[in-house]
mmCIF file of C-alpha atoms in Angstrom:
data_model
loop_
_atom_site.group_PDB
_atom_site.id
_atom_site.type_symbol
_atom_site.label_atom_id
_atom_site.label_comp_id
_atom_site.label_asym_id
_atom_site.label_seq_id
_atom_site.Cartn_x
_atom_site.Cartn_y
_atom_site.Cartn_z
ATOM 1 C CA MET A 81 117.437 98.412 63.820
ATOM 2 C CA GLU A 82 117.120 101.714 65.667
ATOM 3 C CA PHE A 83 114.265 103.603 67.321
ATOM 4 C CA ARG A 84 115.155 107.160 68.318
ATOM 5 C CA HIS A 85 113.246 110.302 69.345
ATOM 6 C CA ILE A 86 109.753 108.863 68.861
ATOM 7 C CA PHE A 87 106.618 109.420 70.962
ATOM 8 C CA PHE A 88 104.785 106.100 71.288
ATOM 9 C CA GLU A 89 101.472 107.343 72.693
ATOM 10 C CA GLY A 90 98.804 104.992 73.992
ATOM 11 C CA CYS A 91 95.247 105.686 75.077
ATOM 12 C CA GLY A 92 95.533 104.504 78.657
ATOM 13 C CA ASN A 93 93.013 102.093 80.126
ATOM 14 C CA THR A 94 90.100 103.479 78.100
ATOM 15 C CA ASN A 95 89.172 100.016 76.781
ATOM 16 C CA PRO A 96 90.510 97.290 79.100
ATOM 17 C CA ASN A 97 89.669 94.610 76.542
ATOM 18 C CA VAL A 98 91.986 96.080 73.905
ATOM 19 C CA CYS A 99 95.686 95.617 74.665
ATOM 20 C CA SER A 100 98.053 98.220 73.294
ATOM 21 C CA TYR A 101 101.843 98.213 73.020
ATOM 22 C CA GLY A 102 104.408 100.859 72.147
ATOM 23 C CA ILE A 103 106.824 98.457 70.436
ATOM 24 C CA LYS A 104 106.116 94.728 70.373
ATOM 25 C CA SER A 105 107.970 91.800 68.869
ATOM 26 C CA ASN A 106 106.486 88.313 68.873
ATOM 27 C CA ALA A 107 108.063 85.469 70.845
ATOM 28 C CA ALA A 108 107.951 83.285 67.746
ATOM 29 C CA LEU A 109 110.137 85.612 65.683
ATOM 30 C CA ALA A 110 113.777 84.939 64.947
ATOM 31 C CA GLU A 111 116.315 86.623 67.188
ATOM 32 C CA ASN A 112 117.088 90.300 66.583
ATOM 33 C CA PHE A 113 120.587 91.632 67.117
ATOM 34 C CA ASP A 114 122.425 94.907 67.535
ATOM 35 C CA SER A 115 119.452 97.225 68.025
ATOM 36 C CA ILE A 116 119.244 100.617 69.723
ATOM 37 C CA ILE A 117 116.190 102.100 71.465
ATOM 38 C CA SER A 118 117.123 105.567 72.635
ATOM 39 C CA ASN A 119 115.565 108.890 73.696
ATOM 40 C CA ASN A 120 111.946 107.876 73.147
ATOM 41 C CA LEU A 121 108.799 108.584 75.148
ATOM 42 C CA PHE A 122 106.390 105.704 75.745
ATOM 43 C CA TYR A 123 103.067 106.524 77.401
ATOM 44 C CA GLY A 124 99.813 104.855 78.290
ATOM 45 C CA HIS A 125 100.144 101.339 76.841
ATOM 46 C CA ALA A 126 99.421 98.128 78.728
ATOM 47 C CA VAL A 127 103.060 97.298 78.047
ATOM 48 C CA ASN A 128 105.095 100.167 76.706
ATOM 49 C CA LEU A 129 107.884 97.994 75.313
ATOM 50 C CA VAL A 130 107.761 94.267 74.496
ATOM 51 C CA LEU A 131 110.931 92.711 73.090
ATOM 52 C CA TYR A 132 111.350 88.950 72.707
ATOM 53 C CA HIS A 133 114.427 87.353 71.133
ATOM 54 C CA TRP A 134 116.396 90.607 71.182
ATOM 55 C CA SER A 135 120.107 90.375 71.948
ATOM 56 C CA ASN A 136 123.080 92.727 71.936
ATOM 57 C CA THR A 137 120.630 95.613 72.320
ATOM 58 C CA LEU A 138 121.054 99.038 73.921
ATOM 59 C CA VAL A 139 118.036 100.605 75.649
ATOM 60 C CA GLU A 140 118.909 104.031 77.065
ATOM 61 C CA HIS A 141 117.560 107.478 77.928
ATOM 62 C CA ASN A 142 113.923 106.548 77.361
ATOM 63 C CA ILE A 143 110.898 107.559 79.439
ATOM 64 C CA PHE A 144 108.381 104.796 80.133
ATOM 65 C CA ASP A 145 105.295 106.405 81.626
ATOM 66 C CA SER A 146 102.063 105.064 83.130
ATOM 67 C CA ASN A 147 101.434 101.609 81.749
ATOM 68 C CA TRP A 148 98.260 99.805 82.870
ATOM 69 C CA SER A 149 97.037 96.297 83.526
ATOM 70 C CA GLY A 150 93.675 94.495 83.568
ATOM 71 C CA SER A 151 92.066 91.064 83.503
ATOM 72 C CA VAL A 152 92.480 90.792 79.723
ATOM 73 C CA CYS A 153 95.680 92.783 79.232
ATOM 74 C CA HIS A 154 98.468 91.833 81.599
ATOM 75 C CA GLY A 155 100.575 94.937 81.906
ATOM 76 C CA GLU A 156 104.191 95.659 82.716
ATOM 77 C CA GLN A 157 106.123 98.812 81.981
ATOM 78 C CA THR A 158 108.715 97.002 79.827
ATOM 79 C CA THR A 159 108.930 93.284 79.031
ATOM 80 C CA PHE A 160 111.748 91.187 77.587
ATOM 81 C CA GLY A 161 112.355 87.472 77.334
ATOM 82 C CA TYR A 162 112.795 84.236 75.435
ATOM 83 C CA PHE A 163 116.571 84.300 74.948
ATOM 84 C CA SER A 164 117.208 88.044 75.143
ATOM 85 C CA ASN A 165 120.892 88.219 75.976
ATOM 86 C CA ASN A 166 123.610 90.841 76.372
ATOM 87 C CA ILE A 167 121.209 93.752 76.919
ATOM 88 C CA THR A 168 122.401 97.102 78.246
ATOM 89 C CA TYR A 169 119.475 98.835 79.939
ATOM 90 C CA ARG A 170 120.613 102.174 81.311
ATOM 91 C CA TYR A 171 119.585 105.732 82.118
ATOM 92 C CA ASN A 172 115.867 105.117 81.572
ATOM 93 C CA ILE A 173 113.049 106.643 83.612
ATOM 94 C CA HIS A 174 110.067 104.522 84.691
ATOM 95 C CA ARG A 175 107.109 106.503 86.022
ATOM 96 C CA ASN A 176 104.004 104.966 87.599
ATOM 97 C CA SER A 177 104.704 101.339 86.737
ATOM 98 C CA ALA A 178 101.854 98.851 87.078
ATOM 99 C CA VAL A 179 102.595 95.195 87.996
ATOM 100 C CA GLY A 180 106.224 95.299 86.879
ATOM 101 C CA GLY A 181 108.888 97.830 85.997
ATOM 102 C CA LEU A 182 111.453 95.947 83.923
ATOM 103 C CA ALA A 183 110.061 92.405 83.648
ATOM 104 C CA VAL A 184 111.584 89.325 81.989
ATOM 105 C CA HIS A 185 109.828 86.166 80.803
ATOM 106 C CA GLY A 186 110.735 82.572 80.064
ATOM 107 C CA THR A 187 108.839 79.923 78.126
ATOM 108 C CA SER A 188 106.214 77.911 80.002
ATOM 109 C CA GLY A 189 107.331 74.332 80.494
ATOM 110 C CA VAL A 190 110.744 74.979 78.930
ATOM 111 C CA ASN A 191 113.534 75.335 81.434
ATOM 112 C CA ASP A 192 116.809 77.133 80.992
ATOM 113 C CA VAL A 193 115.370 79.657 78.541
ATOM 114 C CA SER A 194 117.751 82.216 79.904
ATOM 115 C CA ASN A 195 118.121 85.942 79.497
ATOM 116 C CA SER A 196 121.789 86.286 80.269
ATOM 117 C CA ASN A 197 124.442 88.889 80.871
ATOM 118 C CA TRP A 198 122.357 92.017 81.309
ATOM 119 C CA LYS A 199 123.745 95.359 82.484
ATOM 120 C CA VAL A 200 120.985 97.309 84.238
ATOM 121 C CA TYR A 201 122.297 100.558 85.686
ATOM 122 C CA GLY A 202 121.603 104.235 86.218
ATOM 123 C CA ASN A 203 117.814 103.912 85.831
ATOM 124 C CA ILE A 204 115.133 105.747 87.818
ATOM 125 C CA PHE A 205 111.860 104.120 88.912
ATOM 126 C CA TYR A 206 109.316 106.318 90.669
ATOM 127 C CA GLY A 207 105.661 105.994 91.558
ATOM 128 C CA GLY A 208 103.330 103.100 90.853
ATOM 129 C CA ARG A 209 102.526 99.719 92.346
ATOM 130 C CA VAL A 210 104.408 96.559 91.362
ATOM 131 C CA ALA A 211 104.199 92.890 92.288
ATOM 132 C CA LEU A 212 107.091 91.504 90.235
ATOM 133 C CA GLY A 213 109.824 93.779 91.546
ATOM 134 C CA VAL A 214 110.882 96.954 89.807
ATOM 135 C CA ILE A 215 113.403 94.698 88.047
ATOM 136 C CA GLY A 216 113.231 90.952 87.587
ATOM 137 C CA VAL A 217 111.474 87.755 86.558
ATOM 138 C CA ALA A 218 107.799 87.904 85.618
ATOM 139 C CA ASP A 219 107.254 84.136 85.690
ATOM 140 C CA SER A 220 109.138 81.778 87.948
ATOM 141 C CA GLY A 221 108.905 78.327 89.429
ATOM 142 C CA PRO A 222 109.776 74.734 88.530
ATOM 143 C CA THR A 223 108.580 75.208 84.948
ATOM 144 C CA HIS A 224 110.463 78.499 84.542
ATOM 145 C CA ARG A 225 113.953 77.810 85.846
ATOM 146 C CA ASP A 226 116.945 80.047 85.299
ATOM 147 C CA VAL A 227 115.070 82.719 83.360
ATOM 148 C CA ILE A 228 117.757 85.190 84.484
ATOM 149 C CA LYS A 229 121.478 84.532 84.460
ATOM 150 C CA ASN A 230 124.369 86.763 85.435
ATOM 151 C CA TRP A 231 122.711 90.166 85.676
ATOM 152 C CA GLU A 232 124.494 93.250 87.003
ATOM 153 C CA VAL A 233 122.046 95.686 88.624
ATOM 154 C CA TYR A 234 123.928 98.775 89.754
ATOM 155 C CA ASN A 235 123.274 102.368 90.773
ATOM 156 C CA ASN A 236 119.529 102.536 90.167
ATOM 157 C CA THR A 237 117.169 104.892 92.025
ATOM 158 C CA VAL A 238 113.743 103.771 93.278
ATOM 159 C CA TYR A 239 111.368 106.309 94.837
ATOM 160 C CA ASN A 240 107.832 106.059 96.191
ATOM 161 C CA VAL A 241 107.039 102.637 94.720
ATOM 162 C CA VAL A 242 104.608 100.259 96.450
ATOM 163 C CA GLY A 243 105.665 96.633 96.183
ATOM 164 C CA GLY A 244 103.772 93.421 96.872
ATOM 165 C CA GLY A 245 104.373 89.793 95.956
ATOM 166 C CA PHE A 246 107.992 89.743 94.806
ATOM 167 C CA GLY A 247 108.431 93.236 96.236
ATOM 168 C CA ALA A 248 109.794 96.468 94.810
ATOM 169 C CA GLY A 249 113.409 95.407 94.457
ATOM 170 C CA PHE A 250 115.057 92.736 92.288
ATOM 171 C CA SER A 251 113.589 89.288 91.637
ATOM 172 C CA HIS A 252 115.973 86.656 90.279
ATOM 173 C CA GLY A 253 113.344 83.894 90.219
ATOM 174 C CA GLU A 254 114.007 80.162 90.153
ATOM 175 C CA CYS A 255 117.755 79.547 90.272
ATOM 176 C CA THR A 256 119.407 76.127 90.122
ATOM 177 C CA ASP A 257 123.081 77.094 90.161
ATOM 178 C CA THR A 258 124.961 79.913 91.905
ATOM 179 C CA ALA A 259 127.101 80.194 88.786
ATOM 180 C CA TYR A 260 124.077 82.069 87.411
ATOM 181 C CA ALA A 261 124.083 84.553 90.305
ATOM 182 C CA SER A 262 123.234 88.209 89.742
ATOM 183 C CA LYS A 263 124.889 91.152 91.499
ATOM 184 C CA VAL A 264 122.916 94.059 92.985
ATOM 185 C CA TYR A 265 125.052 96.975 94.231
ATOM 186 C CA ASN A 266 124.825 100.702 94.896
ATOM 187 C CA ASN A 267 121.054 101.104 94.487
ATOM 188 C CA VAL A 268 118.975 103.650 96.430
ATOM 189 C CA PHE A 269 115.409 103.024 97.634
ATOM 190 C CA VAL A 270 113.452 105.916 99.165
ATOM 191 C CA ASN A 271 109.925 105.839 100.621
ATOM 192 C CA THR A 272 109.422 102.442 99.000
ATOM 193 C CA THR A 273 107.330 99.524 100.252
ATOM 194 C CA HIS A 274 108.918 96.071 100.363
ATOM 195 C CA PRO A 275 112.235 96.587 98.541
ATOM 196 C CA ILE A 276 113.594 93.033 98.643
ATOM 197 C CA PHE A 277 116.016 90.902 96.616
ATOM 198 C CA THR A 278 114.552 87.455 96.023
ATOM 199 C CA SER A 279 115.331 84.093 94.487
ATOM 200 C CA THR A 280 114.464 80.483 95.235
ATOM 201 C CA ASN A 281 118.170 80.245 96.020
ATOM 202 C CA GLN A 282 119.226 83.370 97.857
ATOM 203 C CA SER A 283 122.852 82.635 96.969
ATOM 204 C CA CYS A 284 121.874 83.558 93.418
ATOM 205 C CA VAL A 285 121.428 87.219 94.416
ATOM 206 C CA ILE A 286 124.658 88.802 95.631
ATOM 207 C CA HIS A 287 123.840 92.221 97.027
ATOM 208 C CA ASP A 288 125.604 94.895 99.082
ATOM 209 C CA TYR A 289 126.151 98.654 99.301
ATOM 210 C CA ASN A 290 122.440 99.423 98.877
ATOM 211 C CA SER A 291 120.670 102.289 100.686
ATOM 212 C CA PHE A 292 117.137 102.379 102.104
ATOM 213 C CA TYR A 293 115.530 105.630 103.315
ATOM 214 C CA ASP A 294 112.126 105.547 105.007
ATOM 215 C CA CYS A 295 111.303 102.143 103.541
ATOM 216 C CA THR A 296 108.887 99.584 104.962
ATOM 217 C CA TRP A 297 108.787 95.828 104.602
ATOM 218 C CA LEU A 298 105.853 93.416 104.637
ATOM 219 C CA GLY A 299 105.717 90.167 106.572
ATOM 220 C CA SER A 300 108.767 88.582 108.155
ATOM 221 C CA SER A 301 111.688 90.764 109.172
ATOM 222 C CA SER A 302 113.909 88.135 107.556
ATOM 223 C CA LEU A 303 112.981 89.684 104.198
ATOM 224 C CA ILE A 304 114.768 92.917 105.065
ATOM 225 C CA PRO A 305 118.057 92.845 103.124
ATOM 226 C CA GLN A 306 121.062 91.977 105.257
ATOM 227 C CA GLU A 307 124.258 93.538 103.948
ATOM 228 C CA LEU A 308 127.651 94.362 105.367
ATOM 229 C CA ASN A 309 127.617 97.863 103.879
ATOM 230 C CA ILE A 310 123.900 98.609 103.977
ATOM 231 C CA PHE A 311 122.504 102.046 104.802
ATOM 232 C CA LYS A 312 119.074 101.944 106.395
ATOM 233 C CA GLY A 313 117.690 105.141 107.856
ATOM 234 C CA THR A 314 115.360 108.101 107.478
ATOM 235 C CA GLY A 315 115.304 111.235 105.389
ATOM 236 C CA ASN A 316 115.292 112.100 101.725
ATOM 237 C CA PRO A 317 118.646 112.338 99.906
ATOM 238 C CA PHE A 318 117.235 114.048 96.814
ATOM 239 C CA ILE A 319 117.287 117.732 95.935
ATOM 240 C CA ASN A 320 113.562 117.928 95.107
ATOM 241 C CA SER A 321 111.806 114.599 94.709
ATOM 242 C CA VAL A 322 108.373 116.301 94.791
ATOM 243 C CA ASN A 323 109.261 117.777 91.410
ATOM 244 C CA ASN A 324 111.084 114.629 90.260
ATOM 245 C CA ASP A 325 114.587 115.998 90.761
ATOM 246 C CA PHE A 326 116.475 112.959 92.053
ATOM 247 C CA ARG A 327 119.920 114.518 92.108
ATOM 248 C CA LEU A 328 121.674 114.172 95.452
ATOM 249 C CA LYS A 329 121.818 116.887 98.081
ATOM 250 C CA ALA A 330 125.111 115.501 99.341
ATOM 251 C CA ALA A 331 127.351 112.483 98.931
ATOM 252 C CA THR A 332 125.802 109.170 100.020
ATOM 253 C CA ASN A 333 127.439 106.497 102.084
ATOM 254 C CA PRO A 334 130.279 105.207 99.897
ATOM 255 C CA GLY A 335 129.182 102.681 97.302
ATOM 256 C CA LEU A 336 131.281 99.984 95.719
ATOM 257 C CA ALA A 337 133.665 101.454 93.143
ATOM 258 C CA LEU A 338 133.084 99.705 89.825
ATOM 259 C CA PHE A 339 134.644 99.752 86.389
ATOM 260 C CA ALA A 340 133.577 101.032 82.963
ATOM 261 C CA PRO A 341 130.868 101.372 81.728
ATOM 262 C CA TYR A 342 129.405 101.837 85.210
ATOM 263 C CA ASP A 343 131.702 104.757 86.058
ATOM 264 C CA VAL A 344 129.497 107.447 84.447
ATOM 265 C CA ASP A 345 126.144 108.560 85.852
ATOM 266 C CA ILE A 346 122.874 109.391 84.089
ATOM 267 C CA THR A 347 124.029 112.933 83.235
ATOM 268 C CA GLY A 348 127.565 111.978 82.194
ATOM 269 C CA ASN A 349 129.348 112.810 85.451
ATOM 270 C CA LEU A 350 132.340 110.637 86.318
ATOM 271 C CA ARG A 351 131.638 108.582 89.401
ATOM 272 C CA GLY A 352 133.960 108.797 92.373
ATOM 273 C CA ALA A 353 135.740 111.955 91.200
ATOM 274 C CA ASP A 354 135.367 113.467 94.692
ATOM 275 C CA GLY A 355 136.587 110.292 96.395
ATOM 276 C CA VAL A 356 133.112 108.843 96.998
ATOM 277 C CA TRP A 357 131.334 106.526 94.579
ATOM 278 C CA ASP A 358 127.770 107.567 95.313
ATOM 279 C CA ARG A 359 124.782 105.245 95.345
ATOM 280 C CA GLY A 360 121.799 105.770 93.064
ATOM 281 C CA ALA A 361 121.432 107.013 89.490
ATOM 282 C CA TYR A 362 123.150 110.355 90.131
ATOM 283 C CA GLU A 363 126.663 111.069 91.302
ATOM 284 C CA TYR A 364 126.801 113.977 93.733
ATOM 285 C CA VAL A 365 128.618 116.889 92.097
ATOM 286 C CA PRO A 366 129.392 119.855 94.364
ATOM 287 C CA GLY A 367 129.323 123.114 92.482
ATOM 288 C CA ALA A 368 127.360 126.291 92.030
ATOM 289 C CA PRO A 369 124.317 126.413 94.316
ATOM 290 C CA VAL A 370 120.865 126.063 92.806
ATOM 291 C CA CYS A 371 118.634 128.812 94.153
ATOM 292 C CA GLY A 372 115.069 127.689 94.746
ATOM 293 C CA ASN A 373 115.669 123.992 95.468
ATOM 294 C CA ASN A 374 114.871 124.357 99.193
ATOM 295 C CA VAL A 375 118.425 123.371 100.123
ATOM 296 C CA GLN A 376 120.725 126.064 101.505
ATOM 297 C CA GLU A 377 124.000 125.464 99.718
ATOM 298 C CA THR A 378 127.393 127.116 100.000
ATOM 299 C CA GLY A 379 127.140 130.686 98.748
ATOM 300 C CA GLU A 380 123.436 131.065 99.572
ATOM 301 C CA GLY A 381 122.163 133.141 102.459
ATOM 302 C CA CYS A 382 118.863 131.273 102.360
ATOM 303 C CA ASP A 383 116.796 129.000 100.129
ATOM 304 C CA ASP A 384 113.052 128.819 100.711
ATOM 305 C CA GLY A 385 112.233 126.621 97.739
ATOM 306 C CA ASN A 386 111.214 129.374 95.305
ATOM 307 C CA THR A 387 112.711 132.222 93.315
ATOM 308 C CA ALA A 388 110.332 134.965 94.451
ATOM 309 C CA SER A 389 111.550 138.071 96.272
ATOM 310 C CA SER A 390 109.876 139.966 99.111
ATOM 311 C CA ASP A 391 109.298 136.864 101.265
ATOM 312 C CA GLY A 392 112.451 136.957 103.384
ATOM 313 C CA CYS A 393 114.613 135.188 100.798
ATOM 314 C CA SER A 394 115.214 136.956 97.502
ATOM 315 C CA ALA A 395 115.041 135.560 93.976
ATOM 316 C CA THR A 396 118.828 135.109 94.174
ATOM 317 C CA CYS A 397 118.747 133.459 97.623
ATOM 318 C CA VAL A 398 119.953 136.512 99.543
ATOM 319 C CA THR A 399 118.361 137.015 102.962
ATOM 320 C CA GLU A 400 115.980 140.005 102.986
ATOM 321 C CA TYR A 401 115.597 142.225 106.055
ATOM 322 C CA CYS A 402 114.592 145.709 107.182
ATOM 323 C CA GLY A 403 117.403 148.021 106.107
ATOM 324 C CA ASP A 404 118.657 145.940 103.179
ATOM 325 C CA GLY A 405 117.931 148.731 100.712
ATOM 326 C CA GLY A 406 114.547 147.616 99.433
ATOM 327 C CA ALA A 407 111.061 147.650 100.923
ATOM 328 C CA GLN A 408 109.823 144.032 101.135
ATOM 329 C CA ALA A 409 106.029 144.180 100.935
ATOM 330 C CA GLY A 410 105.766 140.481 101.683
ATOM 331 C CA LEU A 411 107.432 141.116 105.027
ATOM 332 C CA GLY A 412 105.014 143.929 105.864
ATOM 333 C CA GLU A 413 107.509 146.682 105.048
ATOM 334 C CA THR A 414 106.002 149.920 103.707
ATOM 335 C CA CYS A 415 109.289 151.802 103.551
ATOM 336 C CA GLU A 416 112.975 151.088 104.021
ATOM 337 C CA GLY A 417 115.025 151.502 107.214
ATOM 338 C CA ASN A 418 114.654 154.461 109.564
ATOM 339 C CA SER A 419 114.396 157.857 107.908
ATOM 340 C CA VAL A 420 112.450 161.140 107.584
ATOM 341 C CA GLN A 421 111.469 162.383 104.153
ATOM 342 C CA SER A 422 109.504 165.332 102.788
ATOM 343 C CA CYS A 423 106.111 164.620 101.334
ATOM 344 C CA VAL A 424 102.994 166.348 99.965
ATOM 345 C CA LEU A 425 99.445 165.456 100.947
ATOM 346 C CA ASN A 426 96.544 167.108 99.105
ATOM 347 C CA GLY A 427 98.866 169.909 98.047
ATOM 348 C CA TYR A 428 100.239 170.605 101.552
ATOM 349 C CA ALA A 429 103.954 169.981 102.218
ATOM 350 C CA GLY A 430 104.945 167.863 105.209
ATOM 351 C CA VAL A 431 107.213 165.066 106.474
ATOM 352 C CA GLN A 432 106.926 161.291 106.401
ATOM 353 C CA SER A 433 108.793 159.179 108.948
ATOM 354 C CA CYS A 434 109.958 155.559 108.393
ATOM 355 C CA THR A 435 110.527 153.632 111.599
ATOM 356 C CA ASN A 436 111.625 149.982 111.449
ATOM 357 C CA CYS A 437 110.464 149.844 107.825
ATOM 358 C CA VAL A 438 106.913 151.024 108.600
ATOM 359 C CA ASP A 439 106.017 154.569 107.530
ATOM 360 C CA SER A 440 103.902 156.962 109.565
ATOM 361 C CA GLY A 441 102.120 158.383 106.559
ATOM 362 C CA CYS A 442 102.519 161.971 105.386
ATOM 363 C CA VAL A 443 102.015 164.547 108.174
ATOM 364 C CA PRO A 444 101.566 168.024 106.577
ATOM 365 C CA SER A 445 103.281 171.038 108.121
ATOM 366 C CA GLU A 446 101.179 173.322 105.914
ATOM 367 C CA PHE A 447 97.419 173.651 106.306
ATOM 368 C CA CYS A 448 94.418 175.858 105.697
ATOM 369 C CA GLY A 449 94.496 178.472 108.454
ATOM 370 C CA ASP A 450 98.274 178.838 108.728
ATOM 371 C CA GLY A 451 98.127 182.347 107.276
ATOM 372 C CA VAL A 452 99.871 181.461 104.006
ATOM 373 C CA VAL A 453 97.903 180.972 100.809
ATOM 374 C CA GLN A 454 98.893 177.549 99.451
ATOM 375 C CA THR A 455 97.997 177.764 95.798
ATOM 376 C CA VAL A 456 99.191 174.153 95.205
ATOM 377 C CA ALA A 457 96.450 173.111 97.635
ATOM 378 C CA ALA A 458 93.938 175.273 95.693
ATOM 379 C CA GLU A 459 93.566 177.842 98.500
ATOM 380 C CA ALA A 460 92.026 181.159 97.365
ATOM 381 C CA CYS A 461 92.688 182.848 100.687
ATOM 382 C CA ASP A 462 94.126 182.124 104.141
ATOM 383 C CA ASP A 463 93.390 184.604 106.950
ATOM 384 C CA GLY A 464 95.132 182.596 109.649
ATOM 385 C CA ASN A 465 92.086 180.861 110.982
ATOM 386 C CA LYS A 466 89.481 178.319 109.992
ATOM 387 C CA THR A 467 86.474 180.442 110.823
ATOM 388 C CA SER A 468 83.910 181.120 108.181
ATOM 389 C CA GLY A 469 81.940 184.389 107.845
ATOM 390 C CA ASP A 470 84.964 186.632 107.891
ATOM 391 C CA GLY A 471 85.579 186.794 104.151
ATOM 392 C CA CYS A 472 87.694 183.599 104.031
ATOM 393 C CA SER A 473 85.930 180.355 104.739
ATOM 394 C CA SER A 474 87.101 177.462 106.877
ATOM 395 C CA ALA A 475 88.106 175.760 103.598
ATOM 396 C CA CYS A 476 90.184 178.798 102.570
ATOM 397 C CA LYS A 477 87.733 179.845 99.877
ATOM 398 C CA LEU A 478 86.707 183.501 99.309
ATOM 399 C CA GLU A 479 83.335 184.477 100.712
ATOM 400 C CA SER A 480 81.125 187.106 99.111
ATOM 401 C CA CYS A 481 77.670 188.542 99.457
ATOM 402 C CA GLY A 482 75.179 186.307 97.750
#
């Protein structure tokens, strides 16, 4: 079964008593195998994707946007569970997730209903407020043991997500045996609240090489991840996160080099080609500069975050200045450089000076009263003065009796 290039549009939370789903399979159905869900847009459902009893399934390059949740309709962006095994979940974008990003369920009162051997990598989660982690178990406890087994959660990007409860990281849930441990490496969290990795047995979540920029944690400081190769600092590593461009400005702290299929990023770039396996969904690829991304890159004289000229940085990211060959009105220039040019004002010839890219205006050298009839200026006479009553008026017009 395949779902490709489909827009699954919901109505948002217009009627909180009516639950809507993009794709939903029932927990009571027989197991589905070998399915592909690729390059779709899901928007505005309580749960945009609900798959129970789905195994050997590929979910990739989808956009899951703005799910909702209420007292009647419990929402999560995507939901799996009830023996969903061998799932590859990669290169998806989650925007404005409510309650959970990628959530997994077990069966109430039935233990060891596992969802095993998942590969979750190269995804982007941004915006929203979650309580179940951006990735992890939706129901946990003594009656929901070992819902997750042997997950690999690598090279995901999380930006501007608010987490509560189980946080905005990865939740492994109730774990009875470290043989079921999941691995969490090379993920990037930026401006995110409470990015934690949790389990009832912390030995069931093996994590390292994760990066945290401008993140905050709630409650005890013991919840802050402790890793040998952690990066925890300030700043924003993305080219333009305001406009949802989560490519990297520069290489990150080195991540853990992995093997196929994890060695290709969300856009198909080979990881580690420059000697650094970057963290997050994108591998940093040095190359031609991108003018207008507000990052001055090699080959650019400037980059002010736009592609407009006449503001000091041209549309091609060349620095603009007085004398560069063009008058930049946005910089207050009315002419270019320092020069003197001929000009005509109201028919009278003159000169116009440009000093430090500001012109003096046209100063005529010809005028009424200079003794020369300037026909271009519509003079009918010019007797060398500007006195009326002598046959040629002060406006150089002929005077006559009557």
